[in-house]
């Protein structure tokens, strides 16, 4: 079936987190941080660009409304992110409370998200590979740390000031390995793996294989500027019907290469191995790294994992984080009761 490109600006509009109006400033009078600007809205809260008054450092702070956001989700996000120490993963700094919000302070990525970058730039195959290589390194690291992100998408992939270094963010849906298989249907429709859609009540799926699938969707979008399972004819449909068609195509693995594409056979071969609907047959992260197309222009030694442990010194302790979340929770109960 033909799959001509959707207009990419439309794609960004539908995915974009930003609205027109300015985001609130819950930091007025805060002893350490002050608001500098707005960064975006997510499904759970909003993110501000802030300045650390003591160090002058720019940081991003995510604000999750106490009482509305699930405390279990926040706990998972914080405890999963806390030990991360990798060039391609946004670093957690600390968490604190205001009257209304749980505030997560993290490394600021000044280059915006990959979705915004793609709205303004057409990527060559080489540039798409360059970003994809970094994405896969980030995912390999997270999996090494026993965390599946489960919401890998363009909006959660940020860039540094030079727009060269890619950093994965948002571990709000992440899952650690304590019970290795996932049971809940989470994610963003265009990036959902078939096994998530197909899962029956009481069933499970492997979050890591789903992360690999989402990376395949990202690669497709970077190469072709459209989503692999969307079709232009869906646009006029009732949203529920359009969603159903999307899910059906995902489950069948019904994607194709746009006619006008001149992407290399290597890129298409790798894409086919990632967007494999049967999870057990899908290529693994290691398989991707060893794929000849992935290896092109890879700096020598870059594929050898080197994961130093994040120093504990100066890092908020797990106990302190848990205590802060319990305090947020107590207030939740008071607010609700
Ligand atoms: P989230 O709630 O994590 O999905 O974030 C919402 C939006 O805020 C993202 O799509 C980004 O555009 C922006 N954002 C989140 N974290 C950061 C960060 N660390 N640096 C810069 N922008 C960010």
Coordinates of N, CA and C in Angstrom, one line a residue, residues 15-16 42 73 93 109-110 113 142 233 250 256 296 311 332-333:
X15 N 1.9 15.9 17.7 CA 2.7 15.3 18.8 C 3.2 16.4 19.7
X16 N 3.2 17.7 19.3 CA 3.8 18.7 20.0 C 3.2 18.9 21.4
X42 N 4.0 17.8 29.1 CA 4.0 16.3 28.8 C 2.6 15.8 29.2
X73 N 4.1 6.1 39.8 CA 4.7 6.4 38.5 C 5.9 7.3 38.8
X93 N 19.0 15.3 38.7 CA 19.8 16.0 39.7 C 19.1 15.9 41.1
X109 N 18.6 20.1 28.1 CA 19.1 19.9 26.7 C 18.6 21.1 25.9
X110 N 19.5 22.0 25.5 CA 19.1 23.3 24.9 C 18.7 23.1 23.4
X113 N 13.6 19.2 21.0 CA 13.4 17.8 20.8 C 13.7 17.4 19.3
X142 N 20.2 1.9 29.1 CA 19.1 1.8 29.9 C 18.8 0.3 30.2
X233 N -5.2 8.5 4.1 CA -6.7 8.4 4.0 C -7.3 8.3 5.4
X250 N -0.3 -1.9 12.6 CA 0.9 -2.3 13.4 C 0.9 -3.8 13.7
X256 N 5.5 0.2 4.6 CA 6.2 0.1 3.3 C 7.1 1.2 3.1
X296 N 28.3 1.8 9.9 CA 29.0 2.7 9.0 C 29.2 4.0 9.8
X311 N 28.8 8.4 40.6 CA 29.3 8.6 42.0 C 28.1 9.0 42.9
X332 N -1.2 14.6 49.5 CA -2.2 14.1 48.5 C -3.5 13.7 49.3
X333 N -3.2 12.8 50.3 CA -4.4 12.3 51.0 C -5.1 13.4 51.7

